[in-house]
Short mmCIF file of C-alpha atoms and ligand atoms in Angstrom, two decimals:
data_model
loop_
_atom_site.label_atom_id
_atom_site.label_comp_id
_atom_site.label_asym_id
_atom_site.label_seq_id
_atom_site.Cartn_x
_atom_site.Cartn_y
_atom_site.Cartn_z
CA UNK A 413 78.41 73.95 78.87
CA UNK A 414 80.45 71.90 81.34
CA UNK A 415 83.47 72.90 82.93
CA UNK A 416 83.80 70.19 84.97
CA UNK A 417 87.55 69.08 86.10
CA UNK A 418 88.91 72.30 85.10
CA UNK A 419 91.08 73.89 87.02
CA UNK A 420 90.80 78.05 88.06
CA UNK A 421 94.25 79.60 88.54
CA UNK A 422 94.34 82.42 87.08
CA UNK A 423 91.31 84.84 85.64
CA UNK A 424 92.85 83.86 82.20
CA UNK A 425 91.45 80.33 82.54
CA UNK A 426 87.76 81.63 81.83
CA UNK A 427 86.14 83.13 79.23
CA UNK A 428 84.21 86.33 79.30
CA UNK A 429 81.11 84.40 78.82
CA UNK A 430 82.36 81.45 81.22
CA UNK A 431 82.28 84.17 84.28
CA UNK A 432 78.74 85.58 83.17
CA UNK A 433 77.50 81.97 83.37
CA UNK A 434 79.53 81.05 86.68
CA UNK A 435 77.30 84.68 87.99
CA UNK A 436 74.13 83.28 86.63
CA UNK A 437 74.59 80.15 88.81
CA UNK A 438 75.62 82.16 91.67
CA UNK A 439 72.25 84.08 91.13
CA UNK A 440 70.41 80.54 91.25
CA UNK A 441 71.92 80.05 94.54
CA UNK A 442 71.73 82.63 96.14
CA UNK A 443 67.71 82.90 95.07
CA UNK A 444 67.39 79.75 97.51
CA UNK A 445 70.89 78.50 99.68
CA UNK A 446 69.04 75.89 101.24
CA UNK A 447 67.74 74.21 98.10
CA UNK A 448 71.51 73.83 96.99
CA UNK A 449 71.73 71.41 100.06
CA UNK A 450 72.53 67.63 98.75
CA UNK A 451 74.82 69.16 94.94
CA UNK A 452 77.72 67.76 96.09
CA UNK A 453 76.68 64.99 98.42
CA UNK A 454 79.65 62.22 99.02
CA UNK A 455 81.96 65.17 97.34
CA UNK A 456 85.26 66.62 99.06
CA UNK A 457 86.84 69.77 99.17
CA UNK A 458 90.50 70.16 100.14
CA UNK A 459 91.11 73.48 101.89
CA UNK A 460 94.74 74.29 102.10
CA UNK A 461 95.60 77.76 103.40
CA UNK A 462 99.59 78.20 103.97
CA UNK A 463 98.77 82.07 104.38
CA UNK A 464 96.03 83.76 106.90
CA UNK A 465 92.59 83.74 105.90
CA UNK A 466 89.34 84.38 107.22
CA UNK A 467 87.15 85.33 104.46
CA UNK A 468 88.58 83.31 101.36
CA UNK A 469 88.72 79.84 103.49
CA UNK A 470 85.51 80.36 105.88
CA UNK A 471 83.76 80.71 102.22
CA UNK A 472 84.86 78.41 100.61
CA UNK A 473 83.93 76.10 103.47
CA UNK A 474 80.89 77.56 103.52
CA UNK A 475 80.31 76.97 100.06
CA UNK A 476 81.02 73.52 100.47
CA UNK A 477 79.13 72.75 103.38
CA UNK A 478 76.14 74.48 101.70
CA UNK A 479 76.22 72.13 98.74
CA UNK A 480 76.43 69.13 101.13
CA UNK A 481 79.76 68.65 100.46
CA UNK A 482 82.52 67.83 102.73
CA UNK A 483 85.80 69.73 103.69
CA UNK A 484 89.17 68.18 104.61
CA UNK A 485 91.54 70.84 105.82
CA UNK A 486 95.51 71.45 106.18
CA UNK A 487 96.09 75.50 107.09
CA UNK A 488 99.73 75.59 108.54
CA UNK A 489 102.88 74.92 107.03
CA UNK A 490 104.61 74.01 110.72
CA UNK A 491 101.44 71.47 110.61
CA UNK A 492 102.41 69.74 107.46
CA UNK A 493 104.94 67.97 105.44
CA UNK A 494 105.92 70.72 103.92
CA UNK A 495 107.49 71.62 107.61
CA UNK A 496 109.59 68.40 106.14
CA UNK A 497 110.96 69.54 103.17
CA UNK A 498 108.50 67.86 101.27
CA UNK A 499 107.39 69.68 97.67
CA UNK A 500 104.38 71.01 96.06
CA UNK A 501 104.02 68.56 93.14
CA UNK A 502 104.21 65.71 95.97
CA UNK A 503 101.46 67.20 98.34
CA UNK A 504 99.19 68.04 95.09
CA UNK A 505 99.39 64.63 94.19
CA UNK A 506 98.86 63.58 97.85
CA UNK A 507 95.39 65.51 98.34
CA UNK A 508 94.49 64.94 94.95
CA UNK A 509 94.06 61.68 95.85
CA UNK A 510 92.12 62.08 98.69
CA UNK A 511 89.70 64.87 97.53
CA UNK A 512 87.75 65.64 94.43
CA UNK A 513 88.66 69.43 94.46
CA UNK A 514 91.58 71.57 96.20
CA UNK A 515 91.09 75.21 97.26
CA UNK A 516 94.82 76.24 97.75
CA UNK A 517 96.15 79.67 99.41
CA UNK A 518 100.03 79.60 99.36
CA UNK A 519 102.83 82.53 99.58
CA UNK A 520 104.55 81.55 96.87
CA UNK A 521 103.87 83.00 93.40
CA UNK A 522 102.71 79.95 90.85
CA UNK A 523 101.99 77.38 93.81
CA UNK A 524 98.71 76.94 92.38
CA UNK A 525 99.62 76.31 89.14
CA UNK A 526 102.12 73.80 90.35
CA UNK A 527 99.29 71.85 92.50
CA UNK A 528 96.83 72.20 89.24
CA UNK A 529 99.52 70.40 87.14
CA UNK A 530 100.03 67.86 89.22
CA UNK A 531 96.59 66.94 91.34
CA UNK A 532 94.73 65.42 88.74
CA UNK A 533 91.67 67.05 90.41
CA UNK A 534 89.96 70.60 89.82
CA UNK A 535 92.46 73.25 91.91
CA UNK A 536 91.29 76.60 92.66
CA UNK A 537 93.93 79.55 93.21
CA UNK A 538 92.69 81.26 96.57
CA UNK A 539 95.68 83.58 96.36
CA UNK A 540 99.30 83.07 95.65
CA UNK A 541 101.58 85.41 97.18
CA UNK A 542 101.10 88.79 95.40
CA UNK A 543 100.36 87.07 91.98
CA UNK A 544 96.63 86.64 91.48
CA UNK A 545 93.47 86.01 93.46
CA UNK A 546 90.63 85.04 90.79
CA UNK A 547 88.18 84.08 93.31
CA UNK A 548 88.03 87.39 95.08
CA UNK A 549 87.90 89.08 91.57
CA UNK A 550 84.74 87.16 90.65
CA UNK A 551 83.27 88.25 93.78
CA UNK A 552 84.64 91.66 92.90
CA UNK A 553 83.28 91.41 89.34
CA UNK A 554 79.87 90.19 90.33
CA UNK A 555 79.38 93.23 93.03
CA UNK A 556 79.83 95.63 90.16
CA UNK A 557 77.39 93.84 87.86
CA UNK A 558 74.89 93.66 91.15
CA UNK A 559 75.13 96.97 91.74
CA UNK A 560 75.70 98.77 88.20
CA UNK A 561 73.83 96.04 85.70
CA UNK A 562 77.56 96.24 83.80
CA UNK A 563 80.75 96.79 83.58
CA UNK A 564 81.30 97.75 80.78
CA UNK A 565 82.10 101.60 79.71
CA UNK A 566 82.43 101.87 83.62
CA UNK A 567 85.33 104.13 85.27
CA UNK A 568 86.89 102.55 88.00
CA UNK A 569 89.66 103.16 90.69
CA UNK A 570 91.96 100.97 92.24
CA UNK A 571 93.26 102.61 95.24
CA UNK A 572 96.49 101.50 97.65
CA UNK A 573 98.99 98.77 97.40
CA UNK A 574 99.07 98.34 93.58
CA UNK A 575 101.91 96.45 94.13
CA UNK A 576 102.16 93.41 96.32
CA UNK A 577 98.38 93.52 96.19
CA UNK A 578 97.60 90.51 93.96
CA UNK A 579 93.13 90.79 94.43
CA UNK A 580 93.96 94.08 92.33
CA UNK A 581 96.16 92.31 89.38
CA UNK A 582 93.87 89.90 89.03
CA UNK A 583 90.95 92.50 88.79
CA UNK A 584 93.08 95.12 86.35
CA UNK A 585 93.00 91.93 84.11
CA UNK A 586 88.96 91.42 84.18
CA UNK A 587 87.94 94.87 83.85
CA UNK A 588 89.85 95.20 80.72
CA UNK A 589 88.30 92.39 79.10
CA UNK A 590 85.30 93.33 80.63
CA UNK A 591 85.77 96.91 78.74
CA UNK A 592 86.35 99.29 81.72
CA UNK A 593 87.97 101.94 82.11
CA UNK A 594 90.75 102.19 85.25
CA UNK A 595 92.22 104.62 87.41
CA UNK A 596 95.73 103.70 89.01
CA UNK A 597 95.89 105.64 92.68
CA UNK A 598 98.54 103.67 94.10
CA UNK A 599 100.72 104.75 97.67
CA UNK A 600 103.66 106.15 96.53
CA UNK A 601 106.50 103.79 95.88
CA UNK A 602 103.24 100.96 95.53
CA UNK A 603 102.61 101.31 91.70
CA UNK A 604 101.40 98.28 89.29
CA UNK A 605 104.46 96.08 88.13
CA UNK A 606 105.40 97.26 84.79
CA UNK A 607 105.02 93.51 83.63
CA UNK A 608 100.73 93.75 84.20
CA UNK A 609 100.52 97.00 82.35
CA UNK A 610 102.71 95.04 79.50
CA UNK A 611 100.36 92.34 79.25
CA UNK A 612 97.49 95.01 80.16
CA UNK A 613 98.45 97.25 77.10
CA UNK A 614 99.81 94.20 74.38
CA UNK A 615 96.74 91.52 74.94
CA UNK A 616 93.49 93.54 75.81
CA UNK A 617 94.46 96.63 73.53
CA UNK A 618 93.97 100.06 74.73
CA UNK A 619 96.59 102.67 76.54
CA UNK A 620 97.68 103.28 79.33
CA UNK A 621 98.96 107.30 80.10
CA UNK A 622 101.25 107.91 82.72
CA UNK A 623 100.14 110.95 84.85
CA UNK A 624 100.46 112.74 88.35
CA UNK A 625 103.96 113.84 87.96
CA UNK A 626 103.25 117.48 88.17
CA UNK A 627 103.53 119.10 92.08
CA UNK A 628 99.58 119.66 91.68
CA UNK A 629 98.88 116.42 91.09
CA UNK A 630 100.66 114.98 93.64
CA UNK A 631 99.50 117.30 96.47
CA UNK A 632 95.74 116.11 95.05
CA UNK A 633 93.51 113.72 97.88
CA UNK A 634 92.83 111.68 94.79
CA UNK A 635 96.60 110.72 93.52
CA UNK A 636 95.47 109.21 90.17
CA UNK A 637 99.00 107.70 88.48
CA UNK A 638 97.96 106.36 85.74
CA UNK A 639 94.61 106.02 83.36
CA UNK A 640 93.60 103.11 81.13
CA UNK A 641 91.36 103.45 78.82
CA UNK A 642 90.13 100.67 76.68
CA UNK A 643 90.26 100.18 72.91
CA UNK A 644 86.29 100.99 72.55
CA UNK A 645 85.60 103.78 74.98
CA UNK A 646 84.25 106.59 72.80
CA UNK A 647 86.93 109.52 74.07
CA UNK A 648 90.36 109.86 73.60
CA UNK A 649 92.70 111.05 76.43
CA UNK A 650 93.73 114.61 76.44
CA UNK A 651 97.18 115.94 75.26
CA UNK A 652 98.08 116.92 79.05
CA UNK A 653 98.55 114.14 81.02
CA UNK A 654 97.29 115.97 84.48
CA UNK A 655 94.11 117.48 82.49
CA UNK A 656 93.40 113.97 81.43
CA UNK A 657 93.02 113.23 84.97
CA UNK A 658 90.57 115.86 85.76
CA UNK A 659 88.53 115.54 83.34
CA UNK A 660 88.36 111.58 83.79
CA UNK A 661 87.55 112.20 87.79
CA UNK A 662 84.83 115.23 86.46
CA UNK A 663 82.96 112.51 84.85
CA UNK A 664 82.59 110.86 88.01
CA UNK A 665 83.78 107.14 89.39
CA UNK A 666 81.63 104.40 89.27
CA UNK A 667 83.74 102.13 91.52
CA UNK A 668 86.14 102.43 94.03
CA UNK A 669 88.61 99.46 95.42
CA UNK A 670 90.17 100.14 98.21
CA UNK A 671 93.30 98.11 99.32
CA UNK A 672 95.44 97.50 102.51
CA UNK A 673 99.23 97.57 102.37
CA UNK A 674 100.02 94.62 102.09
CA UNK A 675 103.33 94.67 104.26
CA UNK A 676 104.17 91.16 104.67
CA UNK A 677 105.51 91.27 101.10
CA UNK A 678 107.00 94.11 101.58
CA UNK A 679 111.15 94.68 100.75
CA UNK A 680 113.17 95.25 103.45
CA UNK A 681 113.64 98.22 101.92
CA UNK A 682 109.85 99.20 102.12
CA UNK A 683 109.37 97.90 105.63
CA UNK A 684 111.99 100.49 106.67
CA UNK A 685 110.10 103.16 105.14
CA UNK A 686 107.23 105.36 106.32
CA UNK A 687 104.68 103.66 103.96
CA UNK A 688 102.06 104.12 106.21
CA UNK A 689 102.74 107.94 106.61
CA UNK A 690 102.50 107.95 102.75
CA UNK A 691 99.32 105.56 102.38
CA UNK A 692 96.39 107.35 101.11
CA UNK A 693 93.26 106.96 103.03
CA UNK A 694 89.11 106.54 101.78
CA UNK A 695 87.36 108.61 104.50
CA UNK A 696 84.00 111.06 104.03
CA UNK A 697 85.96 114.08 103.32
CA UNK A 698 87.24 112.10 100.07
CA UNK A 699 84.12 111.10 99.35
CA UNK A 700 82.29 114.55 99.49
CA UNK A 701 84.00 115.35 96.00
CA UNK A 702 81.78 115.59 93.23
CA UNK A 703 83.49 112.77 91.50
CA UNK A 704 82.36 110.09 94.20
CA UNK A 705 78.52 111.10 94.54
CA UNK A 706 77.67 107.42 92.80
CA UNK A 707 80.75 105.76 93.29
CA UNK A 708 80.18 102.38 94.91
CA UNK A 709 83.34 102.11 97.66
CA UNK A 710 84.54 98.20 97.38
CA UNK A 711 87.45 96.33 99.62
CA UNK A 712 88.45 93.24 99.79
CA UNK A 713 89.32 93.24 103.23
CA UNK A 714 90.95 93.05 105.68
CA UNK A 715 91.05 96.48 106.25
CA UNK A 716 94.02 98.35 108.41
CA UNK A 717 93.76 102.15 107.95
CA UNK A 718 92.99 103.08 104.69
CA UNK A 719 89.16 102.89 104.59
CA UNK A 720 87.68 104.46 107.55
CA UNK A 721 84.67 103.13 110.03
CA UNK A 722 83.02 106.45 109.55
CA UNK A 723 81.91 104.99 105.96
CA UNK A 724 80.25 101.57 107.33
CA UNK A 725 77.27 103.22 107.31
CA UNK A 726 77.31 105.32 104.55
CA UNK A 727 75.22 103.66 101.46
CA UNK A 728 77.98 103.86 98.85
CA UNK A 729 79.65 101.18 101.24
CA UNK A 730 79.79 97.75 99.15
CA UNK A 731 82.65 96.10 101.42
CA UNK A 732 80.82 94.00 103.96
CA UNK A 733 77.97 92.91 100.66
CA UNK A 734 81.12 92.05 98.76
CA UNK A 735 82.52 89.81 101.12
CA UNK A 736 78.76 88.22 101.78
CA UNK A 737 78.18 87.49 98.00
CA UNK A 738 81.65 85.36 98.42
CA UNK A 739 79.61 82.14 99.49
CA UNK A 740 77.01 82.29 96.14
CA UNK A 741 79.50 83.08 94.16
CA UNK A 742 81.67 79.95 95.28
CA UNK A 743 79.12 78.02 95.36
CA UNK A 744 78.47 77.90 91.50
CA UNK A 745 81.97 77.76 91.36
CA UNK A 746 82.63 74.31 93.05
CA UNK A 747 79.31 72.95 91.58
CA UNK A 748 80.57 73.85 88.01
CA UNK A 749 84.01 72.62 88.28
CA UNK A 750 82.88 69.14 89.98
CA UNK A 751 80.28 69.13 87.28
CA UNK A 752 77.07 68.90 89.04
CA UNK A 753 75.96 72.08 87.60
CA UNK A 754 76.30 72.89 83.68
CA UNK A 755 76.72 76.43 82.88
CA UNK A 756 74.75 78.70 80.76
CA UNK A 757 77.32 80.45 78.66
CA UNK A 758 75.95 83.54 76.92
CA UNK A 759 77.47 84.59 73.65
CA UNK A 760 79.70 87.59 74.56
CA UNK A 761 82.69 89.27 73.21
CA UNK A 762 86.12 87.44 74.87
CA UNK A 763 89.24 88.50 73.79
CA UNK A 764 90.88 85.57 72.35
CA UNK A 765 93.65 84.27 74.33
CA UNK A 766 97.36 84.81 72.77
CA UNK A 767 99.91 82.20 72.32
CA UNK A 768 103.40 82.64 72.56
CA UNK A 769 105.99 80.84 72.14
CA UNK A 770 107.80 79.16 74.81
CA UNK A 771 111.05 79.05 76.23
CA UNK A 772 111.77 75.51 77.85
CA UNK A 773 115.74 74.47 77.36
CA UNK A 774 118.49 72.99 79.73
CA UNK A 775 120.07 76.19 79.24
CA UNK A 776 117.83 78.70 80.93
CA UNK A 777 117.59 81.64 83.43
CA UNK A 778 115.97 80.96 86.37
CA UNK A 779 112.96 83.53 87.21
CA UNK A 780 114.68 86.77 88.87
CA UNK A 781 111.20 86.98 90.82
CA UNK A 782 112.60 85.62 94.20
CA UNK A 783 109.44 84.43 95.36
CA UNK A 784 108.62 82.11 92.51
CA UNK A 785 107.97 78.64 93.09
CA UNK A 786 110.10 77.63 90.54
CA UNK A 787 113.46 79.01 92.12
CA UNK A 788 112.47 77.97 95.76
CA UNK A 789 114.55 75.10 97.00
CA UNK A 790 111.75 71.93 97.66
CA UNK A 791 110.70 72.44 93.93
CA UNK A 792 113.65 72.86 91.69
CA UNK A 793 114.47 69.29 92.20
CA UNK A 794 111.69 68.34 89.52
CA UNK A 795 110.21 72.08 87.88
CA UNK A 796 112.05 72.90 85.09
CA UNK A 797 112.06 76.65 84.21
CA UNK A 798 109.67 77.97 81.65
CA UNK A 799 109.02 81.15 79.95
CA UNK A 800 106.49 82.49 77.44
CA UNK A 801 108.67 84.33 74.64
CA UNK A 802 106.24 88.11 74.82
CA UNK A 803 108.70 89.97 72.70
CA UNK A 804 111.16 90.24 70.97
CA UNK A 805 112.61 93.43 70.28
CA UNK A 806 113.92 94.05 73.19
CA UNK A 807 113.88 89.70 73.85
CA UNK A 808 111.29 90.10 76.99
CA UNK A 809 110.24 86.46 78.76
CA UNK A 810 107.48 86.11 81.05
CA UNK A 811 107.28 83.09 84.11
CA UNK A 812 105.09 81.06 83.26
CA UNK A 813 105.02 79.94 86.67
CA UNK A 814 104.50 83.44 88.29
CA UNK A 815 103.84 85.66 85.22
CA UNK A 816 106.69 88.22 86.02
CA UNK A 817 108.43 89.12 82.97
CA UNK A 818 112.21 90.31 82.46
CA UNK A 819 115.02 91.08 79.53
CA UNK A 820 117.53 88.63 79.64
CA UNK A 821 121.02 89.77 78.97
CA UNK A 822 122.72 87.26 76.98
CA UNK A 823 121.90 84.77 74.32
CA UNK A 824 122.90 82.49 71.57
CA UNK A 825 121.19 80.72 68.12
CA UNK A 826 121.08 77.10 68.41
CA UNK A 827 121.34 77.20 64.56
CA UNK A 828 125.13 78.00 64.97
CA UNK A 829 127.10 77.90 61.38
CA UNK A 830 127.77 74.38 60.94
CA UNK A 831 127.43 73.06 64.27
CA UNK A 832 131.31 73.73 64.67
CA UNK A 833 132.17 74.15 68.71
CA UNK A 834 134.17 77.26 67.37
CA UNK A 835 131.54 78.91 66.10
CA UNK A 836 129.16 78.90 70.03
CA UNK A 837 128.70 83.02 69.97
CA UNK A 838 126.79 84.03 72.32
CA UNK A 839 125.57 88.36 71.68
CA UNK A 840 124.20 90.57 73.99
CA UNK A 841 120.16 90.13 73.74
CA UNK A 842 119.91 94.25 73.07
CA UNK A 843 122.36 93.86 69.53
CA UNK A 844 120.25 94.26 66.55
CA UNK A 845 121.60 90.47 65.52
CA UNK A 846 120.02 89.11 68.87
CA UNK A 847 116.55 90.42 67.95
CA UNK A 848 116.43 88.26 64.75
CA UNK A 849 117.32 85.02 66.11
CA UNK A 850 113.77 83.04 65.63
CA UNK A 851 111.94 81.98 68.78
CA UNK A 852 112.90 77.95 68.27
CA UNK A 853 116.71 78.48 68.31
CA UNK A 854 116.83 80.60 71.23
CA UNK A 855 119.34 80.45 73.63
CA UNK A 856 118.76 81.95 76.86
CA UNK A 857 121.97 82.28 79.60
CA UNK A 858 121.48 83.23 83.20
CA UNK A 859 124.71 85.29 82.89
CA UNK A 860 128.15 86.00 81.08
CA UNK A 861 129.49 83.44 83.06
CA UNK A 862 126.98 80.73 82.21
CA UNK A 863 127.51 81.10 78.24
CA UNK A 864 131.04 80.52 79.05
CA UNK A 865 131.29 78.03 80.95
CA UNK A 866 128.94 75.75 78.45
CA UNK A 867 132.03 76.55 76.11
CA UNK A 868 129.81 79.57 74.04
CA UNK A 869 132.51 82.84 73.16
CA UNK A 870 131.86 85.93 73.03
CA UNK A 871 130.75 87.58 69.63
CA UNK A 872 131.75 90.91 68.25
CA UNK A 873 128.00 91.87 69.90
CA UNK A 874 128.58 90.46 73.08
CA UNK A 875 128.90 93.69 74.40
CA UNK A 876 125.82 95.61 73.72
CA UNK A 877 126.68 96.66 70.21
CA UNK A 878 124.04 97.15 68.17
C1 NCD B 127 92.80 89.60 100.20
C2 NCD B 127 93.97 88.65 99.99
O1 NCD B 127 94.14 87.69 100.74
O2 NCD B 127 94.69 88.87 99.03
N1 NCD B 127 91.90 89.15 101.17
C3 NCD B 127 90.85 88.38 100.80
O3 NCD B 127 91.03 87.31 100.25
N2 NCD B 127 89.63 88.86 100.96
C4 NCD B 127 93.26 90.99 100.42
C5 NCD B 127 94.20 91.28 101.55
O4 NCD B 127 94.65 90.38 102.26
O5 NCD B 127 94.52 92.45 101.70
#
């Protein structure tokens, strides 16, 4: 199979079977680097980090250089045009003229989706803001296989900044599909966005149990938070949430992924407080529980304090490997997206992907996630808000831009009795009315004020009647 000119942005944009033969590739590779040499000869590779980066960036280069390929490079914002106002649709189209492929870092959440539809050339997502990183989770994904033969059926942990930490949401999303099992141990105050366990829980089936509230469970070195189990692992969870815990750690952890806070996304609010008292850290006394005797101990680094050196040498230390198998692994990923390599696909199970419908008016909210690309100032000149409709009981949109989802307050039917200007209602989205109004006559408002002002009254469940 090809997958030449298509773009990778999020770990949605491949197939089960699409990663298995993007690993099968990197396996080729890595068998002999040097033979790779001359792939992508008269090729070039646009390397655009707007965020540090010495792993994701040297690799890629790497990569690149391996295959014969060139590298063009822009890595600060004070060094660019966007240091002059100028957008993300109009640099995309800029180095997508220039290069045949665009490996883009940026803070923002959605920047790469922004470059991919608007480059006209393969873009890769090397990590926006605290959204997704896909690359790092195929690195991630092909570690486990490398050092476990599968995935699935597998129990593993994701330790730290749950949060901000976006190599961990896009890793929650391939182990699920993947059929593992997960442990949430986040730093207090750092648990998973409620929107990923949403789309977690409604498109790869399974549960997720909440647990750790008890005192015990909290004074425990291994602060598990949550569990999700997947639709075909054999055993069900236990009626008490804490015993589900223990038993899940007696059977052992397969893998465990270790991440740094990742304070420069931090709230004011968080910066102020002790996080760092609070963080949990991976040392040898953790790991001389029964539960890690096999458990492979994985990072994406950079590391701060929460793994310590004392593990380096200890054999259940994947880290540095992890980080080395980034150059194979981006190798077969360049060579398959600038088609010089075809892909062996094998037929494996892929949860379909669901389609929703979408929300795309004049009238709209804006995303409430502040560091969106689509409310930042350069880029609401041309990007028109956009939602995918996920629910609707209670109405729930998600970015399509950044993926964060949220309940809007207020809406309206555009199939209004006769069209008549005194008829505009607009309801309170939680009234029992509000929840029947179909998808294609939605109307969304950013506020009271908005459905007002656009000449829309208030309805006898404008006020959260039901
Ligand atoms: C990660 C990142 O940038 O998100 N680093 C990496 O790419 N290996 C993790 C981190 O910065 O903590």
């Amino acid at each position: 199979m090809s997958l030449a000119g298509k773009s990778f942005v999020t770990i949605d944009d491949f197939s089960n079977g699409e990663i298995l033969g993007i690993f099968a590739l990197a396996d080729e590779m890595a068998a002999d680097m040097s033979a790779q040499y001359g792939l992508c000869r008269g090729k070039i590779m646009a390397s655009l980090f707007f965020e540090p980066s010495t792993r994701t960036r040297l690799s890629f280069e790497a990569a690149m250089h391996r295959l014969g390929g060139s590298v063009i490079t822009a890595s600060e914002v004070g060094a660019s045009s966007f240091a002059k106002g100028e957008s993300i649709a109009d640099t995309a189209r800029i180095v997508g003229s220039y290069a045949d492929i665009i490996v883009i870092r940026h803070p923002w959440e959605g920047a790469a989706k922004v470059v991919a539809d608007y480059a006209g050339v393969p873009v890769i997502n090397a990590g926006d803001g605290g959204h997704q990183h896909p690359t790092q989770t195929l690195l991630d994904l092909y570690t486990i296989i490398k050092e476990r033969q599968t995935i699935r059926g597998l129990k593993i942990a994701l330790w730290g900044d749950l949060k901000y930490g976006r190599t961990t949401h896009s890793l929650i999303f391939a182990l699920a599909r993947f059929g593992a099992d997960i442990l949430f141990c986040p730093s207090p105050g750092l648990e998973v966005p409620e929107h990923i366990i949403d789309k977690l829980v409604t498109e790869y089936g399974g549960e997720v149990e909440r647990v750790g509230t008890s005192p015990e469970a909290r004074k425990s070195p291994f602060p598990v938070d949550a569990i999700y189990t997947t639709p075909n692992s054999p055993h069900q969870l236990a009626m008490m949430p804490d015993v589900s815990a223990q038993v899940e750690l007696s059977k052992g952890v397969d893998a465990l992924y270790v991440t740094r806070p990742q304070k420069e996304r931090f709230s004011a609010a968080e910066k102020s407080e002790d996080i760092k008292a609070k963080y949990p850290v991976v040392d040898k006394k953790l790991l001389q529980d029964r539960a890690f005797r096999r458990t492979i101990v994985m990072h994406p680094l950079p590391r701060v304090d929460e793994l310590a050196y004392e593990l380096d040498a200890d054999e259940r230390s994947m880290y540095f490997k992890q980080a080395a198998r980034g150059v194979p692994v981006r190798m077969a990923l360049l060579a398959a997206l600038l088609g010089v390599k075809q892909v062996q696909v094998p037929d494996v199970e892929s949860p379909p992907p669901v389609h929703y419908p979408v929300y795309r008016r004049d009238i709209t909210p804006l995303c409430p996630n502040p560091r969106c690309v689509s409310v930042q100032p350069t880029e609401t000149k041309y990007l028109r808000p956009e939602f995918k409709i996920v629910k609707t009981r209670p109405i729930t949109l998600r970015c399509v831009y950044c993926e964060h989802g949220f309940e809007p307050k207020f809406v309206a039917s555009a199939d209004w009795h006769e069209h008549k200007q005194e008829t505009k209602k607009y309801h309170s989205a939680a009234s029992h009315w509000a929840k029947d109004i179909r998808p294609e006559n939605l109307i969304i408002f950013e506020s009271e004020e908005q459905a007002q002002a656009l000449g829309f009254k208030p309805s006898h469940f404008a006020r959260g009647e039901k």
